[in-house]
């Protein structure tokens, strides 16, 4: 092989290796790799300390004793978050009185705008069982890390910003252990039936 071909091959293989590495990192960070998701599922969840929509402290210990739905989002979200919160509300309604035996937690990834008062106002449109929570940047980073949630501030053209975030609803059992992603793509009765199994 002449030296030029060798050099070209070296550059090409370095480029390919870099590409594979980037792709793997993206899969791990977004949790989109089905295998990475399954293998890390046991480690989802953990201790957190946040502030609820009434300005009261809320921690992982407050969720214990009841199964929980945990969802990360932000109130300025145009579609994904309100749709998910609406669907969760429907599931909670179908639970009837059993809804009081379930936690539903909406954690904001945009604490800058989503103060407790903003969260409280926003959640008034949904099922009253839904609890909103936020924290400072450090507290948010900790809880997002525990749940392996990706979020990122993205500037918009008008000088404003939006939040890129993962929209998984986590089903946690009454001991705070991750069970599975909770599907909202089914009849609310079916979601309610699944939750009842963890009461
Ligand atoms: Ni959203």
JSON list of C-alpha atoms and ligand atoms in Angstrom, two decimals:
[
{"chain": "A", "resi": 1, "resn": "UNK", "atom": "CA", "xyz": [0.00, 0.00, 0.00]},
{"chain": "A", "resi": 2, "resn": "UNK", "atom": "CA", "xyz": [1.38, 3.43, -0.75]},
{"chain": "A", "resi": 3, "resn": "UNK", "atom": "CA", "xyz": [1.68, 5.85, 2.21]},
{"chain": "A", "resi": 4, "resn": "UNK", "atom": "CA", "xyz": [-1.16, 8.06, 0.96]},
{"chain": "A", "resi": 5, "resn": "UNK", "atom": "CA", "xyz": [-3.64, 5.19, 0.91]},
{"chain": "A", "resi": 6, "resn": "UNK", "atom": "CA", "xyz": [-2.52, 4.11, 4.38]},
{"chain": "A", "resi": 7, "resn": "UNK", "atom": "CA", "xyz": [-2.99, 7.63, 5.74]},
{"chain": "A", "resi": 8, "resn": "UNK", "atom": "CA", "xyz": [-6.42, 7.89, 4.12]},
{"chain": "A", "resi": 9, "resn": "UNK", "atom": "CA", "xyz": [-7.46, 4.57, 5.64]},
{"chain": "A", "resi": 10, "resn": "UNK", "atom": "CA", "xyz": [-6.24, 5.67, 9.06]},
{"chain": "A", "resi": 11, "resn": "UNK", "atom": "CA", "xyz": [-8.20, 8.92, 8.87]},
{"chain": "A", "resi": 12, "resn": "UNK", "atom": "CA", "xyz": [-11.28, 7.06, 7.70]},
{"chain": "A", "resi": 13, "resn": "UNK", "atom": "CA", "xyz": [-11.15, 4.50, 10.49]},
{"chain": "A", "resi": 14, "resn": "UNK", "atom": "CA", "xyz": [-10.58, 7.20, 13.11]},
{"chain": "A", "resi": 15, "resn": "UNK", "atom": "CA", "xyz": [-13.61, 9.02, 11.75]},
{"chain": "A", "resi": 16, "resn": "UNK", "atom": "CA", "xyz": [-15.73, 5.86, 11.86]},
{"chain": "A", "resi": 17, "resn": "UNK", "atom": "CA", "xyz": [-14.63, 5.06, 15.41]},
{"chain": "A", "resi": 18, "resn": "UNK", "atom": "CA", "xyz": [-15.58, 8.60, 16.44]},
{"chain": "A", "resi": 19, "resn": "UNK", "atom": "CA", "xyz": [-18.95, 8.25, 14.77]},
{"chain": "A", "resi": 20, "resn": "UNK", "atom": "CA", "xyz": [-19.70, 4.98, 16.56]},
{"chain": "A", "resi": 21, "resn": "UNK", "atom": "CA", "xyz": [-18.63, 6.49, 19.88]},
{"chain": "A", "resi": 22, "resn": "UNK", "atom": "CA", "xyz": [-20.91, 9.53, 19.38]},
{"chain": "A", "resi": 23, "resn": "UNK", "atom": "CA", "xyz": [-23.82, 7.31, 18.47]},
{"chain": "A", "resi": 24, "resn": "UNK", "atom": "CA", "xyz": [-23.30, 5.11, 21.53]},
{"chain": "A", "resi": 25, "resn": "UNK", "atom": "CA", "xyz": [-23.11, 8.15, 23.80]},
{"chain": "A", "resi": 26, "resn": "UNK", "atom": "CA", "xyz": [-26.34, 9.51, 22.32]},
{"chain": "A", "resi": 27, "resn": "UNK", "atom": "CA", "xyz": [-28.08, 6.17, 22.93]},
{"chain": "A", "resi": 28, "resn": "UNK", "atom": "CA", "xyz": [-26.90, 6.03, 26.52]},
{"chain": "A", "resi": 29, "resn": "UNK", "atom": "CA", "xyz": [-27.72, 9.66, 27.29]},
{"chain": "A", "resi": 30, "resn": "UNK", "atom": "CA", "xyz": [-31.20, 9.54, 25.75]},
{"chain": "A", "resi": 31, "resn": "UNK", "atom": "CA", "xyz": [-31.87, 6.06, 27.05]},
{"chain": "A", "resi": 32, "resn": "UNK", "atom": "CA", "xyz": [-33.14, 5.11, 23.61]},
{"chain": "A", "resi": 33, "resn": "UNK", "atom": "CA", "xyz": [-31.10, 1.96, 23.31]},
{"chain": "A", "resi": 34, "resn": "UNK", "atom": "CA", "xyz": [-33.50, -0.82, 24.30]},
{"chain": "A", "resi": 35, "resn": "UNK", "atom": "CA", "xyz": [-30.70, -2.82, 25.91]},
{"chain": "A", "resi": 36, "resn": "UNK", "atom": "CA", "xyz": [-29.19, 0.11, 27.79]},
{"chain": "A", "resi": 37, "resn": "UNK", "atom": "CA", "xyz": [-32.67, 0.93, 29.07]},
{"chain": "A", "resi": 38, "resn": "UNK", "atom": "CA", "xyz": [-33.32, -2.62, 30.30]},
{"chain": "A", "resi": 39, "resn": "UNK", "atom": "CA", "xyz": [-29.91, -2.98, 31.89]},
{"chain": "A", "resi": 40, "resn": "UNK", "atom": "CA", "xyz": [-30.09, 0.33, 33.75]},
{"chain": "A", "resi": 41, "resn": "UNK", "atom": "CA", "xyz": [-33.76, 0.06, 34.71]},
{"chain": "A", "resi": 42, "resn": "UNK", "atom": "CA", "xyz": [-32.94, -1.28, 38.17]},
{"chain": "A", "resi": 43, "resn": "UNK", "atom": "CA", "xyz": [-31.03, 1.88, 38.94]},
{"chain": "A", "resi": 44, "resn": "UNK", "atom": "CA", "xyz": [-33.79, 4.34, 38.03]},
{"chain": "A", "resi": 45, "resn": "UNK", "atom": "CA", "xyz": [-35.08, 6.48, 40.87]},
{"chain": "A", "resi": 46, "resn": "UNK", "atom": "CA", "xyz": [-33.55, 7.28, 44.23]},
{"chain": "A", "resi": 47, "resn": "UNK", "atom": "CA", "xyz": [-33.38, 10.01, 46.80]},
{"chain": "A", "resi": 48, "resn": "UNK", "atom": "CA", "xyz": [-34.36, 13.56, 45.87]},
{"chain": "A", "resi": 49, "resn": "UNK", "atom": "CA", "xyz": [-35.29, 16.77, 47.61]},
{"chain": "A", "resi": 50, "resn": "UNK", "atom": "CA", "xyz": [-37.54, 19.26, 45.87]},
{"chain": "A", "resi": 51, "resn": "UNK", "atom": "CA", "xyz": [-40.20, 21.86, 46.62]},
{"chain": "A", "resi": 52, "resn": "UNK", "atom": "CA", "xyz": [-43.85, 21.26, 45.75]},
{"chain": "A", "resi": 53, "resn": "UNK", "atom": "CA", "xyz": [-46.39, 23.68, 44.25]},
{"chain": "A", "resi": 54, "resn": "UNK", "atom": "CA", "xyz": [-47.36, 24.86, 47.76]},
{"chain": "A", "resi": 55, "resn": "UNK", "atom": "CA", "xyz": [-43.76, 25.72, 48.62]},
{"chain": "A", "resi": 56, "resn": "UNK", "atom": "CA", "xyz": [-43.40, 22.66, 50.89]},
{"chain": "A", "resi": 57, "resn": "UNK", "atom": "CA", "xyz": [-40.42, 20.31, 50.80]},
{"chain": "A", "resi": 58, "resn": "UNK", "atom": "CA", "xyz": [-41.06, 17.02, 49.02]},
{"chain": "A", "resi": 59, "resn": "UNK", "atom": "CA", "xyz": [-38.66, 14.08, 48.99]},
{"chain": "A", "resi": 60, "resn": "UNK", "atom": "CA", "xyz": [-38.62, 10.50, 47.75]},
{"chain": "A", "resi": 61, "resn": "UNK", "atom": "CA", "xyz": [-39.77, 9.46, 51.25]},
{"chain": "A", "resi": 62, "resn": "UNK", "atom": "CA", "xyz": [-43.08, 11.23, 50.67]},
{"chain": "A", "resi": 63, "resn": "UNK", "atom": "CA", "xyz": [-43.78, 8.86, 47.76]},
{"chain": "A", "resi": 64, "resn": "UNK", "atom": "CA", "xyz": [-43.17, 5.66, 49.72]},
{"chain": "A", "resi": 65, "resn": "UNK", "atom": "CA", "xyz": [-46.14, 3.47, 50.55]},
{"chain": "A", "resi": 66, "resn": "UNK", "atom": "CA", "xyz": [-47.93, 4.21, 47.30]},
{"chain": "A", "resi": 67, "resn": "UNK", "atom": "CA", "xyz": [-47.14, 3.45, 43.67]},
{"chain": "A", "resi": 68, "resn": "UNK", "atom": "CA", "xyz": [-46.12, 6.58, 41.79]},
{"chain": "A", "resi": 69, "resn": "UNK", "atom": "CA", "xyz": [-46.21, 8.01, 38.32]},
{"chain": "A", "resi": 70, "resn": "UNK", "atom": "CA", "xyz": [-43.27, 10.36, 37.85]},
{"chain": "A", "resi": 71, "resn": "UNK", "atom": "CA", "xyz": [-43.06, 12.65, 34.86]},
{"chain": "A", "resi": 72, "resn": "UNK", "atom": "CA", "xyz": [-40.56, 15.37, 33.96]},
{"chain": "A", "resi": 73, "resn": "UNK", "atom": "CA", "xyz": [-41.61, 18.37, 31.89]},
{"chain": "A", "resi": 74, "resn": "UNK", "atom": "CA", "xyz": [-42.27, 22.10, 32.04]},
{"chain": "A", "resi": 75, "resn": "UNK", "atom": "CA", "xyz": [-45.33, 24.33, 31.98]},
{"chain": "A", "resi": 76, "resn": "UNK", "atom": "CA", "xyz": [-44.37, 26.21, 28.80]},
{"chain": "A", "resi": 77, "resn": "UNK", "atom": "CA", "xyz": [-44.29, 22.93, 26.88]},
{"chain": "A", "resi": 78, "resn": "UNK", "atom": "CA", "xyz": [-46.60, 23.42, 23.90]},
{"chain": "A", "resi": 79, "resn": "UNK", "atom": "CA", "xyz": [-47.92, 19.89, 23.51]},
{"chain": "A", "resi": 80, "resn": "UNK", "atom": "CA", "xyz": [-46.16, 16.87, 24.95]},
{"chain": "A", "resi": 81, "resn": "UNK", "atom": "CA", "xyz": [-46.43, 17.81, 28.62]},
{"chain": "A", "resi": 82, "resn": "UNK", "atom": "CA", "xyz": [-50.04, 19.03, 28.65]},
{"chain": "A", "resi": 83, "resn": "UNK", "atom": "CA", "xyz": [-51.09, 15.94, 26.67]},
{"chain": "A", "resi": 84, "resn": "UNK", "atom": "CA", "xyz": [-49.29, 13.61, 29.10]},
{"chain": "A", "resi": 85, "resn": "UNK", "atom": "CA", "xyz": [-50.72, 15.42, 32.13]},
{"chain": "A", "resi": 86, "resn": "UNK", "atom": "CA", "xyz": [-54.18, 15.25, 30.61]},
{"chain": "A", "resi": 87, "resn": "UNK", "atom": "CA", "xyz": [-53.79, 11.50, 29.97]},
{"chain": "A", "resi": 88, "resn": "UNK", "atom": "CA", "xyz": [-52.46, 10.92, 33.50]},
{"chain": "A", "resi": 89, "resn": "UNK", "atom": "CA", "xyz": [-55.46, 12.88, 34.83]},
{"chain": "A", "resi": 90, "resn": "UNK", "atom": "CA", "xyz": [-57.79, 10.55, 32.90]},
{"chain": "A", "resi": 91, "resn": "UNK", "atom": "CA", "xyz": [-56.09, 7.49, 34.40]},
{"chain": "A", "resi": 92, "resn": "UNK", "atom": "CA", "xyz": [-56.41, 8.99, 37.90]},
{"chain": "A", "resi": 93, "resn": "UNK", "atom": "CA", "xyz": [-60.10, 9.72, 37.31]},
{"chain": "A", "resi": 94, "resn": "UNK", "atom": "CA", "xyz": [-60.68, 6.10, 36.29]},
{"chain": "A", "resi": 95, "resn": "UNK", "atom": "CA", "xyz": [-59.14, 5.01, 39.59]},
{"chain": "A", "resi": 96, "resn": "UNK", "atom": "CA", "xyz": [-61.99, 6.70, 41.45]},
{"chain": "A", "resi": 97, "resn": "UNK", "atom": "CA", "xyz": [-61.41, 6.71, 45.23]},
{"chain": "A", "resi": 98, "resn": "UNK", "atom": "CA", "xyz": [-58.26, 4.57, 44.70]},
{"chain": "A", "resi": 99, "resn": "UNK", "atom": "CA", "xyz": [-56.59, 7.64, 43.18]},
{"chain": "A", "resi": 100, "resn": "UNK", "atom": "CA", "xyz": [-55.79, 8.70, 46.75]},
{"chain": "A", "resi": 101, "resn": "UNK", "atom": "CA", "xyz": [-53.60, 5.56, 47.03]},
{"chain": "A", "resi": 102, "resn": "UNK", "atom": "CA", "xyz": [-51.41, 6.67, 44.13]},
{"chain": "A", "resi": 103, "resn": "UNK", "atom": "CA", "xyz": [-48.84, 9.47, 43.73]},
{"chain": "A", "resi": 104, "resn": "UNK", "atom": "CA", "xyz": [-48.56, 11.44, 40.52]},
{"chain": "A", "resi": 105, "resn": "UNK", "atom": "CA", "xyz": [-45.55, 13.73, 40.41]},
{"chain": "A", "resi": 106, "resn": "UNK", "atom": "CA", "xyz": [-44.76, 16.31, 37.75]},
{"chain": "A", "resi": 107, "resn": "UNK", "atom": "CA", "xyz": [-41.17, 17.51, 38.09]},
{"chain": "A", "resi": 108, "resn": "UNK", "atom": "CA", "xyz": [-40.32, 20.67, 36.20]},
{"chain": "A", "resi": 109, "resn": "UNK", "atom": "CA", "xyz": [-37.08, 20.79, 34.23]},
{"chain": "A", "resi": 110, "resn": "UNK", "atom": "CA", "xyz": [-37.56, 24.58, 33.94]},
{"chain": "A", "resi": 111, "resn": "UNK", "atom": "CA", "xyz": [-37.35, 25.84, 37.53]},
{"chain": "A", "resi": 112, "resn": "UNK", "atom": "CA", "xyz": [-36.33, 29.27, 36.24]},
{"chain": "A", "resi": 113, "resn": "UNK", "atom": "CA", "xyz": [-39.89, 29.93, 35.02]},
{"chain": "A", "resi": 114, "resn": "UNK", "atom": "CA", "xyz": [-41.78, 27.22, 36.90]},
{"chain": "A", "resi": 115, "resn": "UNK", "atom": "CA", "xyz": [-41.91, 28.64, 40.40]},
{"chain": "A", "resi": 116, "resn": "UNK", "atom": "CA", "xyz": [-44.24, 26.91, 42.91]},
{"chain": "A", "resi": 117, "resn": "UNK", "atom": "CA", "xyz": [-46.93, 29.53, 42.17]},
{"chain": "A", "resi": 118, "resn": "UNK", "atom": "CA", "xyz": [-46.66, 28.95, 38.40]},
{"chain": "A", "resi": 119, "resn": "UNK", "atom": "CA", "xyz": [-46.83, 25.17, 38.92]},
{"chain": "A", "resi": 120, "resn": "UNK", "atom": "CA", "xyz": [-49.85, 25.51, 41.18]},
{"chain": "A", "resi": 121, "resn": "UNK", "atom": "CA", "xyz": [-51.68, 27.64, 38.67]},
{"chain": "A", "resi": 122, "resn": "UNK", "atom": "CA", "xyz": [-50.80, 25.29, 35.81]},
{"chain": "A", "resi": 123, "resn": "UNK", "atom": "CA", "xyz": [-51.81, 22.12, 37.65]},
{"chain": "A", "resi": 124, "resn": "UNK", "atom": "CA", "xyz": [-55.22, 23.56, 38.49]},
{"chain": "A", "resi": 125, "resn": "UNK", "atom": "CA", "xyz": [-56.25, 22.43, 34.98]},
{"chain": "A", "resi": 126, "resn": "UNK", "atom": "CA", "xyz": [-55.50, 18.79, 35.77]},
{"chain": "A", "resi": 127, "resn": "UNK", "atom": "CA", "xyz": [-56.43, 16.08, 38.27]},
{"chain": "A", "resi": 128, "resn": "UNK", "atom": "CA", "xyz": [-55.96, 17.38, 41.83]},
{"chain": "A", "resi": 129, "resn": "UNK", "atom": "CA", "xyz": [-53.86, 14.30, 42.71]},
{"chain": "A", "resi": 130, "resn": "UNK", "atom": "CA", "xyz": [-51.08, 15.68, 40.51]},
{"chain": "A", "resi": 131, "resn": "UNK", "atom": "CA", "xyz": [-48.30, 17.21, 42.54]},
{"chain": "A", "resi": 132, "resn": "UNK", "atom": "CA", "xyz": [-45.84, 19.61, 40.95]},
{"chain": "A", "resi": 133, "resn": "UNK", "atom": "CA", "xyz": [-42.25, 19.84, 42.11]},
{"chain": "A", "resi": 134, "resn": "UNK", "atom": "CA", "xyz": [-39.20, 21.89, 41.32]},
{"chain": "A", "resi": 135, "resn": "UNK", "atom": "CA", "xyz": [-35.87, 22.78, 42.82]},
{"chain": "A", "resi": 136, "resn": "UNK", "atom": "CA", "xyz": [-32.73, 24.75, 42.25]},
{"chain": "A", "resi": 137, "resn": "UNK", "atom": "CA", "xyz": [-30.39, 23.77, 39.43]},
{"chain": "A", "resi": 138, "resn": "UNK", "atom": "CA", "xyz": [-28.44, 21.41, 41.67]},
{"chain": "A", "resi": 139, "resn": "UNK", "atom": "CA", "xyz": [-31.52, 19.63, 43.06]},
{"chain": "A", "resi": 140, "resn": "UNK", "atom": "CA", "xyz": [-32.95, 19.29, 39.58]},
{"chain": "A", "resi": 141, "resn": "UNK", "atom": "CA", "xyz": [-29.69, 17.90, 38.20]},
{"chain": "A", "resi": 142, "resn": "UNK", "atom": "CA", "xyz": [-29.66, 15.34, 41.02]},
{"chain": "A", "resi": 143, "resn": "UNK", "atom": "CA", "xyz": [-33.21, 14.10, 40.50]},
{"chain": "A", "resi": 144, "resn": "UNK", "atom": "CA", "xyz": [-32.78, 14.04, 36.71]},
{"chain": "A", "resi": 145, "resn": "UNK", "atom": "CA", "xyz": [-29.63, 11.99, 37.14]},
{"chain": "A", "resi": 146, "resn": "UNK", "atom": "CA", "xyz": [-31.42, 9.57, 39.47]},
{"chain": "A", "resi": 147, "resn": "UNK", "atom": "CA", "xyz": [-34.18, 9.07, 36.89]},
{"chain": "A", "resi": 148, "resn": "UNK", "atom": "CA", "xyz": [-31.77, 9.23, 33.95]},
{"chain": "A", "resi": 149, "resn": "UNK", "atom": "CA", "xyz": [-33.72, 12.05, 32.44]},
{"chain": "A", "resi": 150, "resn": "UNK", "atom": "CA", "xyz": [-32.20, 14.16, 29.72]},
{"chain": "A", "resi": 151, "resn": "UNK", "atom": "CA", "xyz": [-33.15, 17.84, 29.55]},
{"chain": "A", "resi": 152, "resn": "UNK", "atom": "CA", "xyz": [-31.60, 20.83, 27.90]},
{"chain": "A", "resi": 153, "resn": "UNK", "atom": "CA", "xyz": [-32.34, 24.52, 27.56]},
{"chain": "A", "resi": 154, "resn": "UNK", "atom": "CA", "xyz": [-32.70, 25.43, 23.89]},
{"chain": "A", "resi": 155, "resn": "UNK", "atom": "CA", "xyz": [-32.79, 29.08, 22.77]},
{"chain": "A", "resi": 156, "resn": "UNK", "atom": "CA", "xyz": [-35.57, 29.98, 20.32]},
{"chain": "A", "resi": 157, "resn": "UNK", "atom": "CA", "xyz": [-35.43, 32.51, 17.47]},
{"chain": "A", "resi": 158, "resn": "UNK", "atom": "CA", "xyz": [-37.39, 35.15, 19.36]},
{"chain": "A", "resi": 159, "resn": "UNK", "atom": "CA", "xyz": [-34.74, 35.32, 22.10]},
{"chain": "A", "resi": 160, "resn": "UNK", "atom": "CA", "xyz": [-36.83, 33.13, 24.37]},
{"chain": "A", "resi": 161, "resn": "UNK", "atom": "CA", "xyz": [-36.06, 29.51, 25.17]},
{"chain": "A", "resi": 162, "resn": "UNK", "atom": "CA", "xyz": [-37.68, 26.11, 25.32]},
{"chain": "A", "resi": 163, "resn": "UNK", "atom": "CA", "xyz": [-36.70, 22.93, 27.13]},
{"chain": "A", "resi": 164, "resn": "UNK", "atom": "CA", "xyz": [-35.77, 19.78, 25.33]},
{"chain": "A", "resi": 165, "resn": "UNK", "atom": "CA", "xyz": [-36.67, 16.87, 27.57]},
{"chain": "A", "resi": 166, "resn": "UNK", "atom": "CA", "xyz": [-37.37, 13.19, 27.77]},
{"chain": "A", "resi": 167, "resn": "UNK", "atom": "CA", "xyz": [-41.06, 12.39, 28.07]},
{"chain": "A", "resi": 168, "resn": "UNK", "atom": "CA", "xyz": [-41.15, 9.04, 29.82]},
{"chain": "A", "resi": 169, "resn": "UNK", "atom": "CA", "xyz": [-43.74, 8.47, 32.53]},
{"chain": "A", "resi": 170, "resn": "UNK", "atom": "CA", "xyz": [-42.07, 6.33, 35.18]},
{"chain": "A", "resi": 171, "resn": "UNK", "atom": "CA", "xyz": [-44.10, 3.79, 37.11]},
{"chain": "A", "resi": 172, "resn": "UNK", "atom": "CA", "xyz": [-42.50, 3.30, 40.51]},
{"chain": "A", "resi": 173, "resn": "UNK", "atom": "CA", "xyz": [-43.75, 0.75, 43.04]},
{"chain": "A", "resi": 174, "resn": "UNK", "atom": "CA", "xyz": [-44.67, 1.62, 46.63]},
{"chain": "A", "resi": 175, "resn": "UNK", "atom": "CA", "xyz": [-41.05, 1.07, 47.74]},
{"chain": "A", "resi": 176, "resn": "UNK", "atom": "CA", "xyz": [-39.80, 3.58, 45.21]},
{"chain": "A", "resi": 177, "resn": "UNK", "atom": "CA", "xyz": [-38.39, 0.98, 42.84]},
{"chain": "A", "resi": 178, "resn": "UNK", "atom": "CA", "xyz": [-38.75, 1.51, 39.11]},
{"chain": "A", "resi": 179, "resn": "UNK", "atom": "CA", "xyz": [-41.24, -0.92, 37.53]},
{"chain": "A", "resi": 180, "resn": "UNK", "atom": "CA", "xyz": [-41.53, 0.15, 33.88]},
{"chain": "A", "resi": 181, "resn": "UNK", "atom": "CA", "xyz": [-42.28, 3.10, 31.65]},
{"chain": "A", "resi": 182, "resn": "UNK", "atom": "CA", "xyz": [-46.02, 3.76, 32.05]},
{"chain": "A", "resi": 183, "resn": "UNK", "atom": "CA", "xyz": [-47.83, 3.79, 28.73]},
{"chain": "A", "resi": 184, "resn": "UNK", "atom": "CA", "xyz": [-50.40, 6.51, 28.06]},
{"chain": "A", "resi": 185, "resn": "UNK", "atom": "CA", "xyz": [-51.10, 5.15, 24.59]},
{"chain": "A", "resi": 186, "resn": "UNK", "atom": "CA", "xyz": [-54.05, 3.04, 25.72]},
{"chain": "A", "resi": 187, "resn": "UNK", "atom": "CA", "xyz": [-57.47, 3.48, 27.26]},
{"chain": "A", "resi": 188, "resn": "UNK", "atom": "CA", "xyz": [-57.30, 5.21, 30.68]},
{"chain": "A", "resi": 189, "resn": "UNK", "atom": "CA", "xyz": [-59.14, 2.19, 32.16]},
{"chain": "A", "resi": 190, "resn": "UNK", "atom": "CA", "xyz": [-56.19, -0.02, 31.17]},
{"chain": "A", "resi": 191, "resn": "UNK", "atom": "CA", "xyz": [-53.69, 2.35, 32.76]},
{"chain": "A", "resi": 192, "resn": "UNK", "atom": "CA", "xyz": [-55.82, 2.44, 35.91]},
{"chain": "A", "resi": 193, "resn": "UNK", "atom": "CA", "xyz": [-55.94, -1.37, 35.97]},
{"chain": "A", "resi": 194, "resn": "UNK", "atom": "CA", "xyz": [-52.15, -1.53, 35.76]},
{"chain": "A", "resi": 195, "resn": "UNK", "atom": "CA", "xyz": [-51.77, 0.95, 38.64]},
{"chain": "A", "resi": 196, "resn": "UNK", "atom": "CA", "xyz": [-54.22, -1.05, 40.78]},
{"chain": "A", "resi": 197, "resn": "UNK", "atom": "CA", "xyz": [-51.89, -4.02, 40.59]},
{"chain": "A", "resi": 198, "resn": "UNK", "atom": "CA", "xyz": [-49.29, -2.03, 42.54]},
{"chain": "A", "resi": 199, "resn": "UNK", "atom": "CA", "xyz": [-51.53, -0.70, 45.31]},
{"chain": "B", "resi": 1, "resn": "LIG", "atom": "NI1", "xyz": [-42.85, 18.77, 27.45]}
]
